[in-house]
Amino acid sequence: MKKRTVVLLVLLAMVCGSGLTFALTGSSLANQAALGQGVLASAASGLKPDEVKKLGTALDLIQSNYYQDVDRTKLLDGAINGMTQSLDDPYSSYMGKKTAEEFEETIEGSFSGIGAEVSSENGNVVVVSPIKGSPAEKAGIRAKDIILTVNGESLHGLELNDAVAKIRGPKGSEAKLTIKRSGSAAPIEYTIIRDDVDVETVKAHMEPGKIGVIEITQFSLNTGERFKQELSTLEKEGMKGLVIDVRNDPGGVLSVVIDIAEQFVPKGKVIVQVEDKNKKRDQTLSKGSGKPYPVTLLMNKGSASASEILAGALQQSAGAKLMGENSFGKGTVQTSFNKQFDDGSLLKITIAKWLTPNGSWIHQKGLKPDIAVAQPDYFSVAPINKNATLKFNMNSDDVKNAQVMLDGLGYKPGRKDGYFDEKTASAVKSFQKAQKLGVTGAVDAKTAEALETELIKKIRDPKYDNQLKSAIAEVQKEITAVASKH
């Protein structure tokens, strides 16, 4: 078992499913009002008389004959959970009162948890994206990771809300996650300390050459207004070009991303298309006027949902360049219903699919960047097993990971194929000397921890962010090209 301990503040929430919604409550779509005052309440709620009888009979049989006392509310909630699970859709889910309250907190931008958004796929809890800047991201959790266990308890087969409840916990408590990752033979264990905090979803700064950078970590209710404020500030400072960074942004509220896209998409051009079950398409046309400066959008495989709507709109209707990696690929729209229930619970349902301005459905495929830019290999290296010391003449994935780390830190092991040779030992000794550790040439637990700590520092340093540097360079190139024509 590979193990990694990360004692960091937990900034964000473990969100149940992707948050892209038309609105926050069921009152948003009048044509869905037929759900009534409770899904199981009566035939008037959409159930036929024989269906009401069947469910009622099952409920009575269980309550009368089960060998232990049963909670009637749990049985009813379980029936609704069964309905949503039968849809085989990771983004449709039922939430009891407590989970519903936590879900609405995530939309409002106030979170508690480890900082990753998850969905349920084939009985597994899968990371949609670690949210940018969160401990989950800093620890190395990635999009597509499968969370196998939490504090020793298996999550396989659990209803998503139950799984999320196990990942959540009191401030200051530990969440020990066991992760299955494609390309890694052994599971990886992370220990993260939970905490609560209000999160800023928009961050901005000016780079040399008057190139603005705006990061969006999630499309929450206040994100649109914050984006306008930061964009206005940059423009007043004489900004000549803009990079919008939505890497590891899992999405959010549809109206918010439309509001942001409208500032760049010229009037009358399509921002997004939404197609319902009857194949009827509604186009959202921009009322904006576009911008005179070049814009580049930076994305990766953790950019999902609303991030992809923004990317598609800017690329296809505003002439912006997409850079980085292929996006996640979530092309559906959810809405949340809570006013139809009188107990605080909430039903989130996929009601439509969304299409890019040119009519492409990117679901499970994602958007391809115009210019592909990968981060260095040390950005995605797996943690080192601390239970065994790595020594000369060994050959393993852990040795390979140590070599990648050493190389990333400039210690030149000479190879990164997993064989521990003399040059690797020499690189280890140089690192140990620099860190004032015992100079043995072997990677023990202390050396492994020090390697990971130093590597995290480097990854967090913007000057080593190849993707961001490439995006800034592309914007500068476009600024120069425009200037040369005048």
GROMACS .gro file of C-alpha atoms in nm:
model
  486
    1MET     CA    1   0.000   0.000   0.000
    2LYS     CA    2   0.136   0.336  -0.100
    3LYS     CA    3   0.082   0.598   0.165
    4ARG     CA    4   0.097   0.972   0.174
    5THR     CA    5   0.018   1.200   0.466
    6VAL     CA    6  -0.075   1.558   0.392
    7VAL     CA    7  -0.140   1.774   0.700
    8LEU     CA    8  -0.300   2.074   0.533
    9LEU     CA    9  -0.608   2.286   0.582
   10VAL     CA   10  -0.909   2.153   0.395
   11LEU     CA   11  -1.056   2.443   0.206
   12LEU     CA   12  -1.340   2.306  -0.001
   13ALA     CA   13  -1.625   2.059  -0.016
   14MET     CA   14  -1.666   1.706  -0.130
   15VAL     CA   15  -1.960   1.784  -0.354
   16CYS     CA   16  -2.207   1.514  -0.445
   17GLY     CA   17  -2.223   1.507  -0.823
   18SER     CA   18  -2.166   1.791  -1.064
   19GLY     CA   19  -2.334   2.119  -0.967
   20LEU     CA   20  -2.444   2.246  -1.307
   21THR     CA   21  -2.807   2.350  -1.257
   22PHE     CA   22  -3.064   2.577  -1.413
   23ALA     CA   23  -3.158   2.703  -1.069
   24LEU     CA   24  -3.131   2.614  -0.704
   25THR     CA   25  -3.486   2.500  -0.644
   26GLY     CA   26  -3.756   2.304  -0.821
   27SER     CA   27  -3.960   2.618  -0.880
   28SER     CA   28  -3.725   2.705  -1.166
   29LEU     CA   29  -3.910   2.497  -1.423
   30ALA     CA   30  -4.285   2.533  -1.418
   31ASN     CA   31  -4.334   2.237  -1.649
   32GLN     CA   32  -4.179   2.010  -1.386
   33ALA     CA   33  -4.438   2.106  -1.123
   34ALA     CA   34  -4.624   1.782  -1.183
   35LEU     CA   35  -4.396   1.620  -0.927
   36GLY     CA   36  -4.644   1.744  -0.669
   37GLN     CA   37  -4.594   1.754  -0.295
   38GLY     CA   38  -4.407   1.426  -0.258
   39VAL     CA   39  -4.294   1.162  -0.504
   40LEU     CA   40  -4.456   0.882  -0.308
   41ALA     CA   41  -4.745   1.078  -0.160
   42SER     CA   42  -5.029   0.984  -0.392
   43ALA     CA   43  -5.129   0.903  -0.746
   44ALA     CA   44  -5.157   1.278  -0.805
   45SER     CA   45  -4.780   1.295  -0.776
   46GLY     CA   46  -4.740   1.107  -1.103
   47LEU     CA   47  -4.789   0.751  -0.975
   48LYS     CA   48  -5.069   0.535  -1.112
   49PRO     CA   49  -5.303   0.373  -0.858
   50ASP     CA   50  -5.149   0.029  -0.907
   51GLU     CA   51  -4.800   0.180  -0.860
   52VAL     CA   52  -4.906   0.347  -0.537
   53LYS     CA   53  -5.049   0.013  -0.421
   54LYS     CA   54  -4.731  -0.175  -0.513
   55LEU     CA   55  -4.504   0.064  -0.325
   56GLY     CA   56  -4.738   0.078  -0.028
   57THR     CA   57  -4.758  -0.300  -0.014
   58ALA     CA   58  -4.378  -0.332  -0.020
   59LEU     CA   59  -4.349  -0.075   0.255
   60ASP     CA   60  -4.608  -0.251   0.474
   61LEU     CA   61  -4.454  -0.595   0.417
   62ILE     CA   62  -4.109  -0.474   0.518
   63GLN     CA   63  -4.237  -0.285   0.821
   64SER     CA   64  -4.453  -0.578   0.937
   65ASN     CA   65  -4.216  -0.867   0.869
   66TYR     CA   66  -3.857  -0.743   0.886
   67TYR     CA   67  -3.681  -0.897   1.186
   68GLN     CA   68  -3.581  -0.554   1.325
   69ASP     CA   69  -3.757  -0.222   1.364
   70VAL     CA   70  -3.726  -0.010   1.051
   71ASP     CA   71  -3.719   0.364   0.992
   72ARG     CA   72  -4.009   0.444   0.761
   73THR     CA   73  -3.839   0.762   0.638
   74LYS     CA   74  -3.528   0.564   0.541
   75LEU     CA   75  -3.742   0.320   0.345
   76LEU     CA   76  -3.908   0.603   0.151
   77ASP     CA   77  -3.575   0.775   0.088
   78GLY     CA   78  -3.433   0.441  -0.024
   79ALA     CA   79  -3.715   0.401  -0.275
   80ILE     CA   80  -3.637   0.740  -0.429
   81ASN     CA   81  -3.266   0.663  -0.427
   82GLY     CA   82  -3.347   0.343  -0.612
   83MET     CA   83  -3.531   0.543  -0.878
   84THR     CA   84  -3.240   0.776  -0.937
   85GLN     CA   85  -2.987   0.490  -0.939
   86SER     CA   86  -3.192   0.305  -1.200
   87LEU     CA   87  -3.137   0.600  -1.435
   88ASP     CA   88  -2.769   0.499  -1.453
   89ASP     CA   89  -2.683   0.868  -1.450
   90PRO     CA   90  -2.406   0.981  -1.211
   91TYR     CA   91  -2.546   1.336  -1.202
   92SER     CA   92  -2.904   1.258  -1.093
   93SER     CA   93  -2.944   1.199  -0.721
   94TYR     CA   94  -3.177   1.229  -0.424
   95MET     CA   95  -3.061   1.405  -0.108
   96GLY     CA   96  -3.207   1.398   0.239
   97LYS     CA   97  -3.239   1.722   0.436
   98LYS     CA   98  -2.882   1.732   0.572
   99THR     CA   99  -2.719   1.645   0.240
  100ALA     CA  100  -2.946   1.892   0.059
  101GLU     CA  101  -2.834   2.170   0.292
  102GLU     CA  102  -2.469   2.084   0.223
  103PHE     CA  103  -2.536   2.081  -0.152
  104GLU     CA  104  -2.687   2.428  -0.143
  105GLU     CA  105  -2.388   2.550   0.059
  106THR     CA  106  -2.160   2.439  -0.225
  107ILE     CA  107  -2.364   2.638  -0.477
  108GLU     CA  108  -2.345   2.943  -0.251
  109GLY     CA  109  -1.966   2.913  -0.229
  110SER     CA  110  -1.921   2.807   0.134
  111PHE     CA  111  -1.770   2.464   0.183
  112SER     CA  112  -1.632   2.206   0.419
  113GLY     CA  113  -1.455   1.887   0.326
  114ILE     CA  114  -1.144   1.789   0.132
  115GLY     CA  115  -1.183   1.991  -0.189
  116ALA     CA  116  -1.295   1.759  -0.465
  117GLU     CA  117  -1.612   1.703  -0.662
  118VAL     CA  118  -1.723   1.345  -0.713
  119SER     CA  119  -1.976   1.142  -0.907
  120SER     CA  120  -2.093   0.780  -0.896
  121GLU     CA  121  -1.998   0.555  -1.188
  122ASN     CA  122  -2.062   0.179  -1.195
  123GLY     CA  123  -2.077   0.163  -0.818
  124ASN     CA  124  -1.754   0.359  -0.776
  125VAL     CA  125  -1.699   0.707  -0.634
  126VAL     CA  126  -1.503   0.888  -0.904
  127VAL     CA  127  -1.333   1.227  -0.874
  128VAL     CA  128  -1.470   1.471  -1.130
  129SER     CA  129  -1.212   1.725  -1.028
  130PRO     CA  130  -1.003   1.831  -0.732
  131ILE     CA  131  -1.095   2.197  -0.696
  132LYS     CA  132  -0.811   2.435  -0.773
  133GLY     CA  133  -0.610   2.543  -0.472
  134SER     CA  134  -0.767   2.284  -0.242
  135PRO     CA  135  -0.575   2.033  -0.030
  136ALA     CA  136  -0.709   1.757  -0.255
  137GLU     CA  137  -0.536   1.917  -0.552
  138LYS     CA  138  -0.220   2.000  -0.359
  139ALA     CA  139  -0.200   1.646  -0.225
  140GLY     CA  140  -0.209   1.509  -0.579
  141ILE     CA  141  -0.564   1.377  -0.611
  142ARG     CA  142  -0.667   1.393  -0.977
  143ALA     CA  143  -0.969   1.381  -1.204
  144LYS     CA  144  -1.078   1.022  -1.277
  145ASP     CA  145  -0.930   0.889  -0.948
  146ILE     CA  146  -1.154   0.627  -0.786
  147ILE     CA  147  -1.196   0.660  -0.409
  148LEU     CA  148  -1.195   0.304  -0.279
  149THR     CA  149  -1.213   0.356   0.098
  150VAL     CA  150  -1.244   0.629   0.357
  151ASN     CA  151  -1.094   0.561   0.699
  152GLY     CA  152  -1.093   0.191   0.616
  153GLU     CA  153  -1.457   0.175   0.503
  154SER     CA  154  -1.525   0.070   0.146
  155LEU     CA  155  -1.731   0.309  -0.069
  156HIS     CA  156  -1.803   0.059  -0.346
  157GLY     CA  157  -2.173   0.018  -0.413
  158LEU     CA  158  -2.278   0.294  -0.174
  159GLU     CA  159  -2.536   0.551  -0.276
  160LEU     CA  160  -2.339   0.865  -0.357
  161ASN     CA  161  -2.477   1.074  -0.072
  162ASP     CA  162  -2.382   0.803   0.178
  163ALA     CA  163  -2.032   0.792   0.034
  164VAL     CA  164  -1.999   1.170   0.056
  165ALA     CA  165  -2.121   1.162   0.417
  166LYS     CA  166  -1.831   0.928   0.501
  167ILE     CA  167  -1.581   1.161   0.335
  168ARG     CA  168  -1.717   1.463   0.517
  169GLY     CA  169  -1.656   1.505   0.888
  170PRO     CA  170  -1.589   1.744   1.177
  171LYS     CA  171  -1.331   2.019   1.140
  172GLY     CA  172  -0.987   1.892   1.234
  173SER     CA  173  -1.065   1.525   1.177
  174GLU     CA  174  -0.876   1.303   0.935
  175ALA     CA  175  -1.004   1.164   0.606
  176LYS     CA  176  -0.783   0.873   0.503
  177LEU     CA  177  -0.857   0.804   0.139
  178THR     CA  178  -0.744   0.501  -0.056
  179ILE     CA  179  -0.728   0.587  -0.425
  180LYS     CA  180  -0.723   0.366  -0.735
  181ARG     CA  181  -0.555   0.544  -1.026
  182SER     CA  182  -0.518   0.439  -1.385
  183GLY     CA  183  -0.154   0.355  -1.456
  184SER     CA  184  -0.068   0.293  -1.090
  185ALA     CA  185  -0.042  -0.075  -0.994
  186ALA     CA  186  -0.098  -0.032  -0.621
  187PRO     CA  187  -0.363   0.178  -0.442
  188ILE     CA  188  -0.246   0.511  -0.303
  189GLU     CA  189  -0.339   0.634   0.045
  190TYR     CA  190  -0.378   1.001   0.137
  191THR     CA  191  -0.451   1.146   0.480
  192ILE     CA  192  -0.608   1.493   0.474
  193ILE     CA  193  -0.722   1.705   0.768
  194ARG     CA  194  -1.076   1.841   0.724
  195ASP     CA  195  -1.164   2.205   0.785
  196ASP     CA  196  -1.426   2.469   0.696
  197VAL     CA  197  -1.379   2.795   0.509
  198ASP     CA  198  -1.556   3.033   0.276
  199VAL     CA  199  -1.398   3.011  -0.067
  200GLU     CA  200  -1.308   3.283  -0.314
  201THR     CA  201  -1.399   3.147  -0.658
  202VAL     CA  202  -1.230   3.421  -0.864
  203LYS     CA  203  -0.867   3.532  -0.843
  204ALA     CA  204  -0.694   3.778  -1.075
  205HIS     CA  205  -0.353   3.933  -1.134
  206MET     CA  206  -0.162   4.118  -1.404
  207GLU     CA  207   0.141   3.962  -1.570
  208PRO     CA  208   0.421   4.160  -1.739
  209GLY     CA  209   0.319   4.297  -2.075
  210LYS     CA  210  -0.023   4.393  -1.941
  211ILE     CA  211  -0.158   4.038  -1.973
  212GLY     CA  212  -0.434   3.968  -1.724
  213VAL     CA  213  -0.497   3.628  -1.567
  214ILE     CA  214  -0.832   3.540  -1.408
  215GLU     CA  215  -0.874   3.203  -1.236
  216ILE     CA  216  -1.223   3.062  -1.182
  217THR     CA  217  -1.232   2.773  -0.935
  218GLN     CA  218  -1.608   2.716  -0.949
  219PHE     CA  219  -1.918   2.884  -1.091
  220SER     CA  220  -2.101   2.968  -0.768
  221LEU     CA  221  -2.372   3.230  -0.720
  222ASN     CA  222  -2.129   3.513  -0.651
  223THR     CA  223  -1.878   3.416  -0.922
  224GLY     CA  224  -2.035   3.622  -1.202
  225GLU     CA  225  -2.023   3.946  -1.006
  226ARG     CA  226  -1.672   3.877  -0.879
  227PHE     CA  227  -1.554   3.806  -1.233
  228LYS     CA  228  -1.697   4.137  -1.357
  229GLN     CA  229  -1.521   4.323  -1.077
  230GLU     CA  230  -1.182   4.164  -1.145
  231LEU     CA  231  -1.214   4.205  -1.523
  232SER     CA  232  -1.305   4.571  -1.483
  233THR     CA  233  -1.003   4.628  -1.257
  234LEU     CA  234  -0.766   4.467  -1.507
  235GLU     CA  235  -0.913   4.667  -1.796
  236LYS     CA  236  -0.872   4.992  -1.602
  237GLU     CA  237  -0.507   4.899  -1.550
  238GLY     CA  238  -0.460   4.884  -1.928
  239MET     CA  239  -0.485   4.513  -1.990
  240LYS     CA  240  -0.393   4.416  -2.349
  241GLY     CA  241  -0.485   4.046  -2.339
  242LEU     CA  242  -0.646   3.793  -2.105
  243VAL     CA  243  -0.594   3.434  -1.989
  244ILE     CA  244  -0.898   3.271  -1.827
  245ASP     CA  245  -0.790   2.972  -1.618
  246VAL     CA  246  -1.056   2.706  -1.550
  247ARG     CA  247  -0.823   2.415  -1.477
  248ASN     CA  248  -0.978   2.182  -1.219
  249ASP     CA  249  -1.298   2.387  -1.219
  250PRO     CA  250  -1.580   2.129  -1.187
  251GLY     CA  251  -1.861   2.362  -1.300
  252GLY     CA  252  -2.153   2.527  -1.125
  253VAL     CA  253  -2.459   2.735  -1.203
  254LEU     CA  254  -2.560   2.767  -1.569
  255SER     CA  255  -2.685   3.125  -1.550
  256VAL     CA  256  -2.352   3.233  -1.400
  257VAL     CA  257  -2.139   3.088  -1.681
  258ILE     CA  258  -2.373   3.243  -1.941
  259ASP     CA  259  -2.331   3.581  -1.771
  260ILE     CA  260  -1.952   3.549  -1.787
  261ALA     CA  261  -1.944   3.424  -2.147
  262GLU     CA  262  -2.169   3.709  -2.260
  263GLN     CA  263  -1.894   3.958  -2.181
  264PHE     CA  264  -1.678   3.807  -2.457
  265VAL     CA  265  -1.924   3.669  -2.713
  266PRO     CA  266  -2.048   3.935  -2.962
  267LYS     CA  267  -2.417   4.022  -2.969
  268GLY     CA  268  -2.636   3.769  -3.149
  269LYS     CA  269  -2.385   3.483  -3.142
  270VAL     CA  270  -2.464   3.155  -2.965
  271ILE     CA  271  -2.326   3.091  -2.616
  272VAL     CA  272  -2.480   2.748  -2.557
  273GLN     CA  273  -2.762   2.527  -2.682
  274VAL     CA  274  -2.978   2.314  -2.453
  275GLU     CA  275  -3.165   2.015  -2.595
  276ASP     CA  276  -3.451   1.847  -2.404
  277LYS     CA  277  -3.580   1.490  -2.424
  278ASN     CA  278  -3.801   1.582  -2.722
  279LYS     CA  279  -3.497   1.704  -2.918
  280LYS     CA  280  -3.614   2.063  -2.887
  281ARG     CA  281  -3.320   2.300  -2.877
  282ASP     CA  282  -3.308   2.637  -2.706
  283GLN     CA  283  -3.022   2.866  -2.800
  284THR     CA  284  -2.884   3.126  -2.564
  285LEU     CA  285  -2.771   3.422  -2.773
  286SER     CA  286  -2.530   3.681  -2.642
  287LYS     CA  287  -2.644   4.033  -2.566
  288GLY     CA  288  -2.284   4.147  -2.521
  289SER     CA  289  -2.045   4.322  -2.756
  290GLY     CA  290  -1.724   4.119  -2.733
  291LYS     CA  291  -1.377   4.241  -2.639
  292PRO     CA  292  -1.108   4.405  -2.852
  293TYR     CA  293  -0.819   4.213  -2.694
  294PRO     CA  294  -0.711   3.849  -2.743
  295VAL     CA  295  -0.841   3.589  -2.497
  296THR     CA  296  -0.704   3.242  -2.424
  297LEU     CA  297  -0.876   2.986  -2.204
  298LEU     CA  298  -0.665   2.738  -2.008
  299MET     CA  299  -0.821   2.399  -1.922
  300ASN     CA  300  -0.733   2.044  -1.820
  301LYS     CA  301  -0.906   1.710  -1.761
  302GLY     CA  302  -1.054   1.848  -1.438
  303SER     CA  303  -1.235   2.127  -1.627
  304ALA     CA  304  -1.595   2.009  -1.639
  305SER     CA  305  -1.952   2.117  -1.706
  306ALA     CA  306  -1.986   2.495  -1.685
  307SER     CA  307  -1.612   2.527  -1.752
  308GLU     CA  308  -1.666   2.343  -2.079
  309ILE     CA  309  -1.964   2.562  -2.169
  310LEU     CA  310  -1.742   2.867  -2.126
  311ALA     CA  311  -1.463   2.705  -2.328
  312GLY     CA  312  -1.695   2.611  -2.614
  313ALA     CA  313  -1.857   2.954  -2.624
  314LEU     CA  314  -1.528   3.144  -2.624
  315GLN     CA  315  -1.369   2.917  -2.882
  316GLN     CA  316  -1.658   2.891  -3.127
  317SER     CA  317  -1.830   3.228  -3.087
  318ALA     CA  318  -1.555   3.463  -2.966
  319GLY     CA  319  -1.245   3.335  -3.145
  320ALA     CA  320  -1.057   3.251  -2.826
  321LYS     CA  321  -0.784   2.987  -2.817
  322LEU     CA  322  -0.820   2.682  -2.592
  323MET     CA  323  -0.494   2.564  -2.436
  324GLY     CA  324  -0.382   2.290  -2.199
  325GLU     CA  325  -0.537   1.944  -2.195
  326ASN     CA  326  -0.858   1.777  -2.308
  327SER     CA  327  -1.145   1.872  -2.078
  328PHE     CA  328  -1.350   1.631  -1.863
  329GLY     CA  329  -1.653   1.576  -2.086
  330LYS     CA  330  -1.978   1.651  -1.900
  331GLY     CA  331  -2.247   1.755  -2.144
  332THR     CA  332  -2.564   1.735  -1.938
  333VAL     CA  333  -2.770   1.988  -1.742
  334GLN     CA  334  -2.926   1.929  -1.401
  335THR     CA  335  -3.192   2.112  -1.207
  336SER     CA  336  -3.272   2.074  -0.838
  337PHE     CA  337  -3.622   2.030  -0.694
  338ASN     CA  338  -3.686   2.095  -0.326
  339LYS     CA  339  -4.010   2.291  -0.300
  340GLN     CA  340  -4.202   1.982  -0.412
  341PHE     CA  341  -4.092   1.813  -0.088
  342ASP     CA  342  -4.198   1.935   0.253
  343ASP     CA  343  -3.916   1.779   0.457
  344GLY     CA  344  -3.611   1.969   0.329
  345SER     CA  345  -3.502   1.695   0.089
  346LEU     CA  346  -3.396   1.761  -0.268
  347LEU     CA  347  -3.404   1.577  -0.600
  348LYS     CA  348  -3.140   1.665  -0.859
  349ILE     CA  349  -3.230   1.543  -1.207
  350THR     CA  350  -3.059   1.559  -1.544
  351ILE     CA  351  -3.316   1.740  -1.757
  352ALA     CA  352  -3.129   1.808  -2.080
  353LYS     CA  353  -2.801   1.793  -2.263
  354TRP     CA  354  -2.609   2.099  -2.366
  355LEU     CA  355  -2.433   2.155  -2.697
  356THR     CA  356  -2.159   2.393  -2.803
  357PRO     CA  357  -2.247   2.681  -3.038
  358ASN     CA  358  -2.171   2.465  -3.344
  359GLY     CA  359  -2.393   2.183  -3.215
  360SER     CA  360  -2.127   1.944  -3.075
  361TRP     CA  361  -2.214   1.726  -2.775
  362ILE     CA  362  -1.894   1.682  -2.578
  363HIS     CA  363  -2.032   1.434  -2.322
  364GLN     CA  364  -1.771   1.174  -2.219
  365LYS     CA  365  -1.539   1.315  -2.487
  366GLY     CA  366  -1.453   1.664  -2.368
  367LEU     CA  367  -1.320   1.956  -2.568
  368LYS     CA  368  -0.981   1.935  -2.735
  369PRO     CA  369  -0.743   2.227  -2.688
  370ASP     CA  370  -0.635   2.427  -2.992
  371ILE     CA  371  -0.285   2.411  -2.848
  372ALA     CA  372  -0.204   2.108  -2.630
  373VAL     CA  373   0.029   2.182  -2.339
  374ALA     CA  374   0.117   1.924  -2.074
  375GLN     CA  375   0.272   1.987  -1.737
  376PRO     CA  376   0.611   1.827  -1.655
  377ASP     CA  377   0.593   1.461  -1.548
  378TYR     CA  378   0.667   1.549  -1.185
  379PHE     CA  379   0.331   1.730  -1.163
  380SER     CA  380   0.153   1.395  -1.178
  381VAL     CA  381   0.399   1.164  -1.005
  382ALA     CA  382   0.250   0.924  -0.748
  383PRO     CA  383   0.359   0.927  -0.381
  384ILE     CA  384   0.635   0.693  -0.261
  385ASN     CA  385   0.565   0.396  -0.035
  386LYS     CA  386   0.700   0.491   0.309
  387ASN     CA  387   0.692   0.135   0.444
  388ALA     CA  388   1.001   0.017   0.258
  389THR     CA  389   1.343   0.175   0.198
  390LEU     CA  390   1.445   0.205  -0.167
  391LYS     CA  391   1.803   0.093  -0.226
  392PHE     CA  392   2.065   0.029  -0.494
  393ASN     CA  393   1.979  -0.242  -0.749
  394MET     CA  394   1.605  -0.233  -0.674
  395ASN     CA  395   1.357  -0.202  -0.961
  396SER     CA  396   1.002  -0.079  -0.894
  397ASP     CA  397   0.740   0.188  -0.958
  398ASP     CA  398   0.841   0.354  -0.630
  399VAL     CA  399   1.200   0.388  -0.753
  400LYS     CA  400   1.065   0.536  -1.077
  401ASN     CA  401   0.856   0.788  -0.881
  402ALA     CA  402   1.158   0.884  -0.670
  403GLN     CA  403   1.362   0.934  -0.987
  404VAL     CA  404   1.092   1.156  -1.138
  405MET     CA  405   1.090   1.364  -0.819
  406LEU     CA  406   1.468   1.392  -0.808
  407ASP     CA  407   1.481   1.494  -1.172
  408GLY     CA  408   1.203   1.749  -1.120
  409LEU     CA  409   1.400   1.902  -0.834
  410GLY     CA  410   1.714   1.923  -1.046
  411TYR     CA  411   1.914   1.636  -0.894
  412LYS     CA  412   1.961   1.446  -1.224
  413PRO     CA  413   1.929   1.073  -1.148
  414GLY     CA  414   2.003   1.006  -1.516
  415ARG     CA  415   1.710   0.769  -1.566
  416LYS     CA  416   1.341   0.746  -1.481
  417ASP     CA  417   1.269   0.382  -1.561
  418GLY     CA  418   1.252   0.243  -1.206
  419TYR     CA  419   1.600   0.085  -1.180
  420PHE     CA  420   1.800   0.211  -0.881
  421ASP     CA  421   2.152   0.247  -1.020
  422GLU     CA  422   2.463   0.425  -0.891
  423LYS     CA  423   2.369   0.757  -1.052
  424THR     CA  424   2.030   0.744  -0.879
  425ALA     CA  425   2.207   0.678  -0.546
  426SER     CA  426   2.435   0.974  -0.612
  427ALA     CA  427   2.134   1.198  -0.681
  428VAL     CA  428   1.971   1.079  -0.358
  429LYS     CA  429   2.289   1.161  -0.162
  430SER     CA  430   2.299   1.512  -0.311
  431PHE     CA  431   1.936   1.568  -0.212
  432GLN     CA  432   1.990   1.433   0.139
  433LYS     CA  433   2.293   1.658   0.186
  434ALA     CA  434   2.097   1.964   0.072
  435GLN     CA  435   1.814   1.875   0.312
  436LYS     CA  436   2.053   1.802   0.602
  437LEU     CA  437   1.938   1.440   0.620
  438GLY     CA  438   2.151   1.134   0.681
  439VAL     CA  439   2.350   1.084   0.360
  440THR     CA  440   2.291   0.716   0.283
  441GLY     CA  441   2.198   0.713  -0.086
  442ALA     CA  442   1.884   0.514   0.004
  443VAL     CA  443   1.529   0.654   0.004
  444ASP     CA  444   1.391   0.592   0.352
  445ALA     CA  445   1.064   0.737   0.489
  446LYS     CA  446   1.222   1.070   0.590
  447THR     CA  447   1.386   1.114   0.250
  448ALA     CA  448   1.063   1.024   0.072
  449GLU     CA  449   0.867   1.276   0.280
  450ALA     CA  450   1.128   1.545   0.212
  451LEU     CA  451   1.121   1.471  -0.163
  452GLU     CA  452   0.743   1.508  -0.173
  453THR     CA  453   0.745   1.824   0.039
  454GLU     CA  454   1.002   1.995  -0.183
  455LEU     CA  455   0.823   1.884  -0.497
  456ILE     CA  456   0.490   2.023  -0.373
  457LYS     CA  457   0.661   2.358  -0.311
  458LYS     CA  458   0.788   2.360  -0.668
  459ILE     CA  459   0.453   2.260  -0.817
  460ARG     CA  460   0.284   2.546  -0.628
  461ASP     CA  461   0.533   2.799  -0.763
  462PRO     CA  462   0.374   2.974  -1.066
  463LYS     CA  463   0.710   3.007  -1.242
  464TYR     CA  464   0.709   2.630  -1.299
  465ASP     CA  465   0.353   2.625  -1.438
  466ASN     CA  466   0.425   2.540  -1.802
  467GLN     CA  467   0.061   2.559  -1.905
  468LEU     CA  468   0.008   2.908  -1.764
  469LYS     CA  469   0.338   3.033  -1.905
  470SER     CA  470   0.244   2.894  -2.249
  471ALA     CA  471  -0.099   3.059  -2.236
  472ILE     CA  472   0.056   3.394  -2.143
  473ALA     CA  473   0.308   3.357  -2.427
  474GLU     CA  474   0.028   3.281  -2.674
  475VAL     CA  475  -0.164   3.593  -2.571
  476GLN     CA  476   0.154   3.801  -2.603
  477LYS     CA  477   0.208   3.655  -2.949
  478GLU     CA  478  -0.143   3.759  -3.053
  479ILE     CA  479  -0.097   4.108  -2.907
  480THR     CA  480   0.225   4.146  -3.107
  481ALA     CA  481   0.058   4.019  -3.425
  482VAL     CA  482  -0.225   4.272  -3.392
  483ALA     CA  483   0.020   4.556  -3.320
  484SER     CA  484   0.228   4.472  -3.630
  485LYS     CA  485  -0.075   4.520  -3.855
  486HIS     CA  486  -0.127   4.879  -3.744
   0.00000   0.00000   0.00000
